[in-house]
Short mmCIF file of C-alpha atoms and ligand atoms in Angstrom, two decimals:
data_model
loop_
_atom_site.label_atom_id
_atom_site.label_comp_id
_atom_site.label_asym_id
_atom_site.label_seq_id
_atom_site.Cartn_x
_atom_site.Cartn_y
_atom_site.Cartn_z
CA MET A 8 -45.73 46.16 34.27
CA GLU A 9 -48.90 47.61 32.80
CA ALA A 10 -52.17 46.16 34.15
CA ARG A 11 -53.08 44.71 30.78
CA GLU A 12 -49.86 42.63 30.76
CA ALA A 13 -50.78 40.69 33.91
CA LEU A 14 -52.50 37.77 32.19
CA LEU A 15 -49.71 37.35 29.65
CA SER A 16 -47.15 37.09 32.38
CA ARG A 17 -49.38 34.67 34.32
CA VAL A 18 -49.69 32.17 31.43
CA SER A 19 -46.13 32.58 30.19
CA ALA A 20 -43.66 29.96 31.44
CA PRO A 21 -40.46 31.20 33.16
CA SER A 22 -38.43 29.51 30.43
CA GLY A 23 -38.90 27.26 27.42
CA THR A 24 -39.55 28.14 23.80
CA LYS A 25 -39.42 31.87 23.14
CA ILE A 26 -42.64 33.35 21.74
CA LYS A 27 -42.15 36.38 19.53
CA ASP A 28 -44.44 39.24 18.55
CA PRO A 29 -45.04 38.80 14.80
CA ALA A 30 -45.06 42.59 14.30
CA THR A 31 -41.70 43.31 15.91
CA GLY A 32 -39.89 40.05 16.64
CA GLU A 33 -39.76 41.02 20.32
CA VAL A 34 -39.91 38.11 22.80
CA ILE A 35 -43.23 38.34 24.66
CA GLY A 36 -43.09 35.15 26.72
CA HIS A 37 -42.17 31.48 26.86
CA VAL A 38 -44.01 28.20 26.48
CA GLU A 39 -43.05 24.79 27.82
CA PHE A 40 -44.29 22.52 25.06
CA ALA A 41 -45.48 19.07 26.08
CA HIS A 42 -44.58 15.83 24.34
CA PRO A 43 -46.98 13.19 23.02
CA GLY A 44 -46.23 11.10 26.12
CA ASP A 45 -47.70 13.87 28.31
CA VAL A 46 -51.14 13.65 26.73
CA ALA A 47 -52.33 10.69 28.81
CA ALA A 48 -51.92 12.64 32.05
CA ALA A 49 -54.01 15.51 30.68
CA VAL A 50 -56.73 13.09 29.58
CA ASP A 51 -56.56 11.39 33.02
CA LYS A 52 -57.61 14.70 34.59
CA ALA A 53 -60.50 15.11 32.17
CA VAL A 54 -61.65 11.51 32.70
CA ALA A 55 -61.53 11.92 36.49
CA ALA A 56 -63.52 15.18 36.46
CA GLN A 57 -66.16 14.11 33.93
CA PRO A 58 -68.68 12.08 36.00
CA ALA A 59 -69.13 14.83 38.60
CA TRP A 60 -69.39 17.47 35.88
CA ALA A 61 -72.02 15.46 34.01
CA ALA A 62 -73.90 14.85 37.26
CA ARG A 63 -74.45 18.57 37.76
CA SER A 64 -77.74 19.89 36.49
CA ASP A 65 -77.89 21.68 33.17
CA GLU A 66 -78.83 24.83 35.13
CA GLU A 67 -75.59 24.65 37.09
CA ARG A 68 -73.47 24.22 33.98
CA VAL A 69 -75.33 27.09 32.31
CA ALA A 70 -74.69 29.30 35.33
CA LEU A 71 -70.96 28.51 35.21
CA LEU A 72 -70.74 29.28 31.49
CA LEU A 73 -72.44 32.61 32.14
CA ARG A 74 -69.91 33.32 34.90
CA ALA A 75 -67.14 32.43 32.47
CA ALA A 76 -68.54 35.02 30.04
CA ASP A 77 -68.53 37.63 32.81
CA ASN A 78 -64.95 36.73 33.64
CA ILE A 79 -63.94 37.13 30.00
CA GLU A 80 -65.38 40.64 30.10
CA ALA A 81 -63.63 41.38 33.38
CA HIS A 82 -60.30 40.44 31.76
CA ALA A 83 -61.09 41.71 28.27
CA GLU A 84 -58.18 44.12 27.92
CA GLU A 85 -55.67 41.59 29.22
CA LEU A 86 -56.98 38.96 26.79
CA ALA A 87 -56.94 41.39 23.88
CA TYR A 88 -53.37 42.30 24.76
CA VAL A 89 -52.26 38.64 24.65
CA VAL A 90 -53.89 37.85 21.31
CA SER A 91 -52.73 41.09 19.73
CA ARG A 92 -49.12 40.52 20.76
CA GLU A 93 -49.03 36.85 19.91
CA GLN A 94 -51.28 36.63 16.86
CA GLY A 95 -50.51 40.10 15.54
CA LYS A 96 -54.10 41.31 15.06
CA THR A 97 -54.88 44.90 15.89
CA LEU A 98 -56.60 45.85 19.12
CA ASN A 99 -59.22 47.74 17.14
CA GLY A 100 -61.47 47.00 14.17
CA LEU A 101 -62.25 43.34 13.57
CA GLY A 102 -59.25 42.47 15.72
CA ALA A 103 -58.32 41.51 19.27
CA ARG A 104 -61.06 43.31 21.22
CA PHE A 105 -63.62 42.06 18.71
CA GLU A 106 -62.37 38.48 19.18
CA VAL A 107 -62.49 38.71 22.98
CA GLN A 108 -65.97 40.20 22.96
CA ALA A 109 -67.07 37.35 20.69
CA CYS A 110 -65.83 34.88 23.33
CA ALA A 111 -68.25 36.34 25.86
CA ILE A 112 -71.08 36.48 23.31
CA TRP A 113 -70.61 32.82 22.33
CA LEU A 114 -70.33 31.62 25.92
CA ARG A 115 -73.62 33.34 26.77
CA SER A 116 -75.42 32.19 23.66
CA THR A 117 -74.23 28.61 24.12
CA ALA A 118 -75.40 28.73 27.73
CA ASN A 119 -78.78 30.15 26.78
CA THR A 120 -79.61 27.82 23.88
CA PRO A 121 -82.37 25.46 25.00
CA LEU A 122 -82.06 21.76 24.17
CA PRO A 123 -85.19 20.17 25.59
CA VAL A 124 -85.94 16.45 25.47
CA GLU A 125 -87.72 15.83 22.16
CA VAL A 126 -90.91 13.78 22.22
CA LEU A 127 -90.76 11.67 19.05
CA VAL A 128 -93.91 9.59 19.41
CA ASP A 129 -96.76 9.89 21.92
CA ASP A 130 -99.68 7.95 20.46
CA GLY A 131 -101.25 6.38 23.51
CA THR A 132 -99.40 3.08 23.13
CA ASN A 133 -95.84 4.27 22.86
CA HIS A 134 -93.96 7.22 24.24
CA ALA A 135 -90.54 7.79 22.65
CA GLU A 136 -88.19 10.56 23.63
CA LEU A 137 -84.83 11.74 22.37
CA HIS A 138 -82.29 12.78 24.98
CA TYR A 139 -78.79 14.15 24.45
CA ARG A 140 -76.19 12.60 26.74
CA PRO A 141 -72.58 13.62 27.35
CA ILE A 142 -69.95 11.85 25.26
CA GLY A 143 -67.27 11.96 27.95
CA VAL A 144 -63.98 13.64 27.08
CA VAL A 145 -63.72 16.01 24.13
CA GLY A 146 -60.34 16.68 22.50
CA ALA A 147 -60.33 20.22 21.10
CA ILE A 148 -57.66 21.28 18.61
CA THR A 149 -57.38 24.84 17.33
CA PRO A 150 -55.52 26.82 14.63
CA TRP A 151 -53.61 30.10 15.03
CA ASN A 152 -55.81 32.61 13.22
CA TRP A 153 -58.58 33.18 15.78
CA PRO A 154 -57.04 31.32 18.71
CA MET A 155 -59.43 32.46 21.43
CA ILE A 156 -62.83 32.42 19.78
CA ILE A 157 -62.27 29.10 18.02
CA ALA A 158 -61.28 27.57 21.36
CA VAL A 159 -64.53 28.91 22.85
CA TRP A 160 -66.51 27.49 19.93
CA GLN A 161 -65.17 24.07 20.86
CA ILE A 162 -65.11 24.34 24.64
CA ALA A 163 -68.43 26.04 25.44
CA PRO A 164 -70.85 23.54 23.84
CA SER A 165 -68.77 20.60 25.03
CA LEU A 166 -68.94 21.76 28.65
CA ARG A 167 -72.60 22.68 28.43
CA MET A 168 -73.43 19.11 27.38
CA GLY A 169 -71.59 17.57 30.35
CA ASN A 170 -68.30 16.69 28.72
CA THR A 171 -64.88 17.62 30.01
CA VAL A 172 -62.32 19.05 27.58
CA VAL A 173 -58.65 18.70 26.80
CA GLN A 174 -57.68 21.61 24.58
CA LYS A 175 -54.59 21.78 22.40
CA PRO A 176 -53.93 25.26 21.04
CA SER A 177 -51.88 25.83 17.90
CA GLU A 178 -48.16 25.88 18.63
CA TYR A 179 -48.13 29.33 16.97
CA THR A 180 -50.62 30.85 19.42
CA THR A 181 -50.30 28.81 22.59
CA LEU A 182 -50.29 31.78 24.96
CA SER A 183 -53.64 32.93 23.57
CA GLY A 184 -55.08 29.45 24.10
CA LEU A 185 -53.68 29.29 27.62
CA ALA A 186 -54.98 32.78 28.43
CA VAL A 187 -58.57 32.21 27.34
CA ALA A 188 -58.67 28.83 29.11
CA GLU A 189 -57.18 30.38 32.26
CA VAL A 190 -59.96 32.98 32.41
CA ILE A 191 -62.74 30.47 31.66
CA GLY A 192 -61.17 27.86 33.95
CA GLU A 193 -61.13 30.21 36.94
CA VAL A 194 -64.86 29.67 37.42
CA LEU A 195 -64.86 25.91 36.71
CA PRO A 196 -64.15 22.89 38.89
CA ALA A 197 -60.64 21.42 38.55
CA GLY A 198 -60.10 19.06 35.62
CA VAL A 199 -63.11 20.19 33.62
CA LEU A 200 -60.94 22.15 31.18
CA THR A 201 -57.29 21.17 30.69
CA VAL A 202 -54.92 22.75 28.19
CA ILE A 203 -51.96 20.90 26.77
CA ALA A 204 -49.40 22.97 24.87
CA GLY A 205 -47.79 21.20 21.97
CA ALA A 206 -47.28 20.78 18.28
CA GLY A 207 -48.98 18.44 15.80
CA ASP A 208 -47.58 15.29 17.43
CA VAL A 209 -49.31 16.23 20.68
CA GLY A 210 -52.54 16.84 18.75
CA GLU A 211 -52.20 13.43 17.15
CA ALA A 212 -51.63 11.75 20.52
CA LEU A 213 -54.78 13.43 21.82
CA VAL A 214 -56.78 12.13 18.86
CA ARG A 215 -55.33 8.63 19.33
CA ASP A 216 -56.19 8.46 23.04
CA ARG A 217 -59.00 5.92 23.30
CA ARG A 218 -60.68 7.86 26.10
CA VAL A 219 -61.32 10.87 23.87
CA GLY A 220 -64.78 10.20 22.50
CA LYS A 221 -65.09 13.29 20.37
CA VAL A 222 -62.60 15.44 18.54
CA MET A 223 -63.44 19.02 17.65
CA PHE A 224 -60.83 19.94 15.07
CA THR A 225 -60.36 23.28 13.31
CA GLY A 226 -57.45 23.63 10.93
CA SER A 227 -56.24 22.76 7.45
CA VAL A 228 -57.70 20.16 5.14
CA LYS A 229 -54.44 18.22 5.16
CA THR A 230 -54.36 17.93 8.95
CA GLY A 231 -58.09 17.19 9.03
CA MET A 232 -57.45 14.11 6.93
CA LYS A 233 -54.75 12.99 9.38
CA VAL A 234 -57.23 13.44 12.23
CA VAL A 235 -59.68 11.14 10.46
CA GLU A 236 -56.98 8.50 10.11
CA ALA A 237 -55.68 8.81 13.66
CA SER A 238 -59.19 8.58 15.10
CA ALA A 239 -60.25 5.56 13.05
CA GLY A 240 -59.22 3.00 15.66
CA ASN A 241 -61.41 4.72 18.25
CA LEU A 242 -64.36 5.47 15.97
CA SER A 243 -64.35 8.86 17.67
CA ARG A 244 -67.01 11.33 16.71
CA LEU A 245 -65.54 14.21 14.73
CA THR A 246 -66.39 17.78 13.92
CA LEU A 247 -64.01 18.96 11.22
CA GLU A 248 -63.90 22.69 10.46
CA LEU A 249 -61.28 22.80 7.72
CA GLY A 250 -59.86 25.22 5.20
CA GLY A 251 -61.79 27.16 2.63
CA ASN A 252 -61.29 29.07 -0.58
CA ASP A 253 -64.48 31.09 -0.54
CA ALA A 254 -65.71 32.61 -3.77
CA GLY A 255 -67.71 35.82 -4.08
CA ILE A 256 -69.70 36.53 -7.22
CA VAL A 257 -70.59 40.12 -8.04
CA LEU A 258 -73.57 40.32 -10.41
CA PRO A 259 -73.70 43.10 -13.04
CA ASP A 260 -76.46 45.01 -11.24
CA ALA A 261 -74.44 45.53 -8.03
CA ASP A 262 -73.44 49.05 -6.99
CA PRO A 263 -69.60 49.03 -6.80
CA GLN A 264 -69.36 51.86 -4.27
CA ALA A 265 -72.06 50.42 -2.05
CA ILE A 266 -70.45 46.97 -1.85
CA ALA A 267 -66.77 47.98 -1.63
CA GLU A 268 -66.58 48.07 2.16
CA GLY A 269 -68.33 44.71 2.56
CA LEU A 270 -66.09 43.14 -0.06
CA PHE A 271 -62.99 44.57 1.57
CA TRP A 272 -63.70 43.32 5.09
CA GLY A 273 -65.03 40.03 3.73
CA ALA A 274 -61.61 39.44 2.22
CA PHE A 275 -59.22 41.25 4.56
CA ILE A 276 -60.69 40.44 7.98
CA ASN A 277 -57.75 39.44 10.18
CA ASN A 278 -55.52 40.08 7.19
CA GLY A 279 -57.22 37.31 5.21
CA GLN A 280 -56.22 34.77 7.88
CA THR A 281 -59.80 33.68 8.35
CA CYS A 282 -61.31 30.36 7.35
CA ALA A 283 -64.40 31.90 5.80
CA ALA A 284 -62.80 34.99 4.30
CA LEU A 285 -63.55 35.91 0.71
CA LYS A 286 -60.56 34.45 -1.13
CA ARG A 287 -61.57 34.68 -4.83
CA LEU A 288 -63.71 37.46 -6.24
CA TYR A 289 -65.57 36.95 -9.54
CA VAL A 290 -66.83 40.22 -11.01
CA ALA A 291 -69.11 40.74 -14.02
CA ASP A 292 -67.27 42.31 -16.93
CA ALA A 293 -69.86 45.14 -17.16
CA ILE A 294 -68.79 46.60 -13.78
CA TYR A 295 -65.36 45.01 -13.38
CA ASP A 296 -63.29 48.20 -13.58
CA GLU A 297 -65.61 50.12 -11.25
CA VAL A 298 -65.49 47.34 -8.65
CA VAL A 299 -61.69 47.13 -8.82
CA ASP A 300 -61.44 50.93 -8.45
CA ALA A 301 -63.90 51.04 -5.57
CA LEU A 302 -62.05 48.22 -3.79
CA ALA A 303 -58.70 49.91 -4.36
CA GLY A 304 -60.07 53.16 -2.89
CA MET A 305 -61.34 51.29 0.17
CA THR A 306 -58.17 49.24 0.58
CA ALA A 307 -55.89 52.28 0.42
CA LYS A 308 -57.70 53.86 3.38
CA ILE A 309 -57.07 51.01 5.84
CA PRO A 310 -54.03 51.52 8.08
CA MET A 311 -51.72 48.52 8.61
CA GLY A 312 -49.10 48.32 11.32
CA VAL A 313 -48.29 47.09 14.82
CA GLY A 314 -51.43 45.69 16.46
CA LEU A 315 -51.03 47.57 19.74
CA ASP A 316 -51.16 50.92 17.95
CA GLU A 317 -54.76 52.06 18.47
CA GLY A 318 -54.87 53.62 14.99
CA ASN A 319 -54.20 50.44 13.01
CA LEU A 320 -56.85 48.15 11.56
CA LEU A 321 -54.65 45.44 10.02
CA GLY A 322 -51.50 43.90 11.45
CA PRO A 323 -48.81 41.52 10.23
CA LEU A 324 -49.25 37.91 9.19
CA GLN A 325 -48.87 35.61 12.16
CA ASN A 326 -45.87 33.64 10.94
CA LYS A 327 -43.21 33.40 8.30
CA MET A 328 -44.65 30.17 6.88
CA GLN A 329 -47.85 32.00 5.92
CA TRP A 330 -45.92 35.03 4.68
CA ASN A 331 -44.05 32.69 2.32
CA VAL A 332 -47.31 31.20 1.02
CA VAL A 333 -48.77 34.62 0.22
CA ASN A 334 -45.54 35.85 -1.34
CA ARG A 335 -45.21 32.74 -3.51
CA LEU A 336 -48.78 33.00 -4.79
CA VAL A 337 -48.50 36.71 -5.59
CA GLU A 338 -45.12 36.30 -7.29
CA ASP A 339 -46.59 33.51 -9.39
CA ALA A 340 -49.54 35.73 -10.34
CA LYS A 341 -47.13 38.46 -11.42
CA ALA A 342 -45.13 36.00 -13.50
CA ARG A 343 -48.36 34.99 -15.24
CA GLY A 344 -49.03 38.58 -16.24
CA ALA A 345 -51.79 39.39 -13.76
CA ARG A 346 -52.16 43.09 -12.92
CA ILE A 347 -51.11 44.18 -9.43
CA VAL A 348 -53.56 46.96 -8.61
CA MET A 349 -51.91 47.66 -5.29
CA GLY A 350 -49.45 45.98 -2.92
CA GLY A 351 -47.50 42.90 -3.94
CA ASP A 352 -44.23 44.58 -2.98
CA PRO A 353 -43.27 43.45 0.53
CA ASP A 354 -40.09 44.69 2.12
CA PRO A 355 -38.26 41.52 3.14
CA GLY A 356 -35.82 43.49 5.27
CA ALA A 357 -38.51 45.15 7.41
CA PRO A 358 -39.20 43.79 10.90
CA GLY A 359 -42.20 41.53 11.41
CA PHE A 360 -44.23 39.46 8.99
CA PHE A 361 -45.99 42.35 7.27
CA TYR A 362 -47.34 41.72 3.80
CA PRO A 363 -48.94 44.73 2.07
CA LYS A 364 -52.64 44.79 1.23
CA THR A 365 -52.67 43.39 -2.26
CA LEU A 366 -55.29 43.40 -5.03
CA VAL A 367 -54.57 41.31 -8.13
CA ALA A 368 -56.74 41.99 -11.18
CA ASP A 369 -57.01 40.43 -14.62
CA ILE A 370 -55.90 37.11 -13.26
CA ASP A 371 -56.77 33.79 -14.83
CA ASN A 372 -59.02 31.43 -12.89
CA SER A 373 -56.40 28.68 -13.15
CA ALA A 374 -53.71 30.68 -11.29
CA PRO A 375 -52.61 29.18 -7.95
CA LEU A 376 -53.56 32.46 -6.20
CA VAL A 377 -57.14 31.63 -7.22
CA GLN A 378 -57.06 27.86 -6.81
CA GLU A 379 -55.19 27.64 -3.47
CA GLU A 380 -56.08 29.09 -0.08
CA GLN A 381 -53.80 32.15 0.29
CA PHE A 382 -54.82 32.89 3.92
CA GLY A 383 -53.42 36.38 3.70
CA PRO A 384 -54.04 39.92 2.44
CA ALA A 385 -53.93 39.24 -1.32
CA LEU A 386 -57.23 39.11 -3.18
CA PRO A 387 -57.47 37.84 -6.78
CA ILE A 388 -60.24 39.50 -8.81
CA ILE A 389 -61.37 37.46 -11.80
CA ARG A 390 -63.44 38.84 -14.67
CA TYR A 391 -66.43 36.90 -16.02
CA THR A 392 -68.91 37.56 -18.79
CA ASP A 393 -71.36 34.68 -18.27
CA VAL A 394 -72.66 34.05 -14.75
CA GLU A 395 -72.86 30.31 -15.52
CA GLN A 396 -69.09 30.42 -15.96
CA ALA A 397 -68.69 32.21 -12.63
CA VAL A 398 -70.80 29.57 -10.86
CA GLU A 399 -68.74 26.81 -12.45
CA TRP A 400 -65.49 28.47 -11.38
CA ALA A 401 -66.81 29.11 -7.88
CA ASN A 402 -67.71 25.42 -7.54
CA GLY A 403 -64.53 24.22 -9.21
CA VAL A 404 -62.41 23.66 -6.10
CA ASP A 405 -62.37 20.80 -3.59
CA VAL A 406 -63.34 22.98 -0.63
CA GLY A 407 -66.67 24.64 0.16
CA LEU A 408 -66.78 26.56 3.40
CA GLY A 409 -68.52 29.84 2.51
CA ALA A 410 -69.52 31.79 -0.60
CA SER A 411 -71.28 35.04 -1.37
CA VAL A 412 -73.33 36.71 -4.09
CA TRP A 413 -73.55 40.48 -4.46
CA SER A 414 -76.46 42.11 -6.25
CA ALA A 415 -78.99 44.93 -5.99
CA ASP A 416 -81.65 42.23 -6.29
CA ARG A 417 -81.74 39.91 -3.28
CA ASP A 418 -83.87 37.28 -5.02
CA LYS A 419 -81.51 37.11 -7.95
CA ALA A 420 -78.59 36.80 -5.55
CA ARG A 421 -80.36 34.00 -3.68
CA GLU A 422 -81.10 32.15 -6.93
CA ILE A 423 -77.40 32.05 -7.74
CA GLY A 424 -76.39 31.53 -4.12
CA VAL A 425 -78.23 28.27 -3.60
CA ARG A 426 -76.29 26.80 -6.52
CA LEU A 427 -72.95 27.37 -4.80
CA GLN A 428 -71.34 24.38 -3.10
CA ALA A 429 -70.66 25.85 0.31
CA GLY A 430 -71.79 25.37 3.91
CA THR A 431 -72.87 29.01 4.14
CA VAL A 432 -73.89 31.39 1.38
CA TRP A 433 -74.08 35.07 2.24
CA LEU A 434 -76.02 37.63 0.21
CA ASN A 435 -74.32 41.05 -0.05
CA SER A 436 -71.89 40.30 2.77
CA HIS A 437 -69.25 37.69 3.47
CA GLY A 438 -68.00 35.79 6.48
CA GLY A 439 -70.29 36.93 9.30
CA VAL A 440 -71.08 34.24 11.87
CA ASP A 441 -73.79 34.20 14.50
CA PRO A 442 -73.98 31.94 17.56
CA ARG A 443 -77.62 31.08 16.77
CA ILE A 444 -76.91 29.99 13.19
CA PRO A 445 -75.15 26.67 12.46
CA PHE A 446 -71.80 26.87 10.70
CA GLY A 447 -69.89 24.12 8.90
CA GLY A 448 -68.27 23.18 5.65
CA ALA A 449 -69.19 21.32 2.48
CA LYS A 450 -66.84 19.10 0.47
CA HIS A 451 -63.27 19.11 1.85
CA SER A 452 -64.04 21.98 4.20
CA GLY A 453 -65.14 19.33 6.65
CA TYR A 454 -68.26 17.99 8.28
CA GLY A 455 -70.33 18.57 11.36
CA LEU A 456 -71.89 21.80 12.56
CA GLU A 457 -70.97 24.29 15.23
CA PHE A 458 -73.18 26.87 17.02
CA GLY A 459 -76.79 26.89 18.09
CA VAL A 460 -78.76 23.80 18.88
CA ASP A 461 -76.95 21.80 16.18
CA GLY A 462 -73.67 22.64 17.86
CA LEU A 463 -74.94 21.25 21.17
CA LYS A 464 -76.16 18.06 19.51
CA ALA A 465 -72.73 17.62 17.91
CA VAL A 466 -71.04 17.21 21.29
CA SER A 467 -73.48 14.71 22.72
CA VAL A 468 -74.75 11.19 22.15
CA PRO A 469 -78.39 10.94 21.13
CA GLN A 470 -80.28 8.45 23.25
CA VAL A 471 -83.80 7.24 22.52
CA VAL A 472 -85.93 6.25 25.49
CA SER A 473 -88.98 4.40 24.26
CA GLY A 474 -91.85 2.48 25.86
P1 LIG B 16 -53.14 23.21 10.87
O1 LIG B 16 -53.98 22.13 10.31
O2 LIG B 16 -51.72 23.29 10.46
O3 LIG B 16 -53.11 23.13 12.45
C1 LIG B 16 -54.30 23.14 13.21
C2 LIG B 16 -54.06 22.43 14.54
O4 LIG B 16 -53.83 21.04 14.30
C3 LIG B 16 -52.83 22.93 15.31
O5 LIG B 16 -53.16 22.98 16.67
C4 LIG B 16 -51.81 21.84 15.04
O6 LIG B 16 -50.81 21.72 16.03
C5 LIG B 16 -52.68 20.60 15.02
N1 LIG B 16 -52.13 19.44 14.32
C6 LIG B 16 -51.14 19.41 13.39
N2 LIG B 16 -50.94 18.13 12.97
C7 LIG B 16 -51.81 17.36 13.66
C8 LIG B 16 -52.11 15.97 13.65
N3 LIG B 16 -51.46 15.11 12.86
N4 LIG B 16 -53.10 15.52 14.46
C9 LIG B 16 -53.78 16.38 15.25
N5 LIG B 16 -53.54 17.70 15.31
C10 LIG B 16 -52.57 18.19 14.52
O7 LIG B 16 -53.91 24.56 10.55
P2 LIG B 16 -53.43 26.07 10.83
O8 LIG B 16 -52.39 26.42 9.82
O9 LIG B 16 -53.16 26.26 12.27
O10 LIG B 16 -54.77 26.88 10.50
C11 LIG B 16 -55.09 27.41 9.28
C12 LIG B 16 -56.13 26.56 8.58
O11 LIG B 16 -57.28 26.38 9.40
C13 LIG B 16 -56.64 27.20 7.31
O12 LIG B 16 -56.73 26.23 6.29
C14 LIG B 16 -58.04 27.69 7.70
O13 LIG B 16 -58.92 27.85 6.61
C15 LIG B 16 -58.47 26.63 8.64
N6 LIG B 16 -59.54 27.13 9.51
C16 LIG B 16 -60.81 26.61 9.37
C17 LIG B 16 -61.86 27.10 10.15
C18 LIG B 16 -63.27 26.60 10.02
O14 LIG B 16 -64.09 26.91 10.86
N7 LIG B 16 -63.59 25.83 8.99
C19 LIG B 16 -61.59 28.10 11.08
C20 LIG B 16 -60.29 28.61 11.19
C21 LIG B 16 -59.28 28.10 10.41
#
């Protein structure tokens, strides 16, 4: 066994459900999935460990999160190997090593973000302060696209604020969830971080458990709505990071060559399987053809293949379900007469869930490839003549996670940007996140914020002490 395989074999069960590499179909390990009835025992552990964890000083919890970050770095290649083999992303580029490094960065930043007691009033007669207290047990539920970093986004602030965590990874990327929790958990007291492997019914049981005071949920809009329903009886606090269908608007003064790389990675990061990827591109008629050509030139250069091959920058889709979604949307676009600039011709007989990098031009705004979240490597490029029309189209969907405006004139881009209904608007880039900057959705993309001081507040109970 190679050294980098050690962690995978540690978290893999001796038997159970076979887990297959999405690039090759090869069995890489096994998972023993839990049942809804097993959730209570996992929550028991978190409940038992919570008072002692909360009783530690903030300095102690910070020190442990920093040690967890060091441990992530010490096991970086093993972690990258797990997520590459299970999720399919490439080791290089914005792939597995990038995701693992982000885990360490977020753990450190979350540890180092100050959250002092706020003095609200101090007028000689009254002294009022705002403290942030632990909630208790946090239930953390993750999707399969960025299975390690999203888990860290939920776990790190929760632990910092004195909560204990029960984490349920996606059933598609359980080994990645187990691996990152194993490495973080090595430096933590028992019971502070518990992982339960399971499907949606296990997630629902976690949400329904009355002892879970807060649910951090990242996933689809449809499941987010179920989480709201299942949590109603507990009035649990919720952070919902849901799906997106991010628009990018290219203004007529943009330089097509200069923006092509940013547009490409904004859309194709992790093969488009990214919540805040650019999923609909609106381009001014005056430079439409140049932008399509520049994007096609950029797209053609990016190698796609098995994630473990050091030369590749894009891998397969993670699962057949998502492959079917992308294929359906592209086939529909073709049937509507849209122009396939490149891609759109998968080989259904080839091994793995590879879908070619696909650019679809001259597509109508009403096409499902534009209106639905494709979550894959197929970008629709829509032509506009009036920027008011582009803004209306950009805002014309139920979701609003991110959006971007591309222009040689930053102020002009900002003017348009602030009119877009999205939790984050980027100017001349798309999708970048930063642990110091809050991130969250508008409309059906969810509510609540992650990262920075807002992210810490979201996993605690505000308490006013006045007198
Ligand atoms: P999903 O909603 O199918 O599953 C997400 C998680 O919820 C999984 O762990 C799943 O087992 C669990 N789950 C399923 N049913 C449940 C229920 N009834 N109660 C509780 N948990 C349940 O999403 P997915 O397909 O894994 O992920 C892709 C989606 O996630 C995309 O829409 C993407 O845009 C979104 N996403 C959003 C963000 C963000 O930050 N806003 C980040 C990443 C992904």
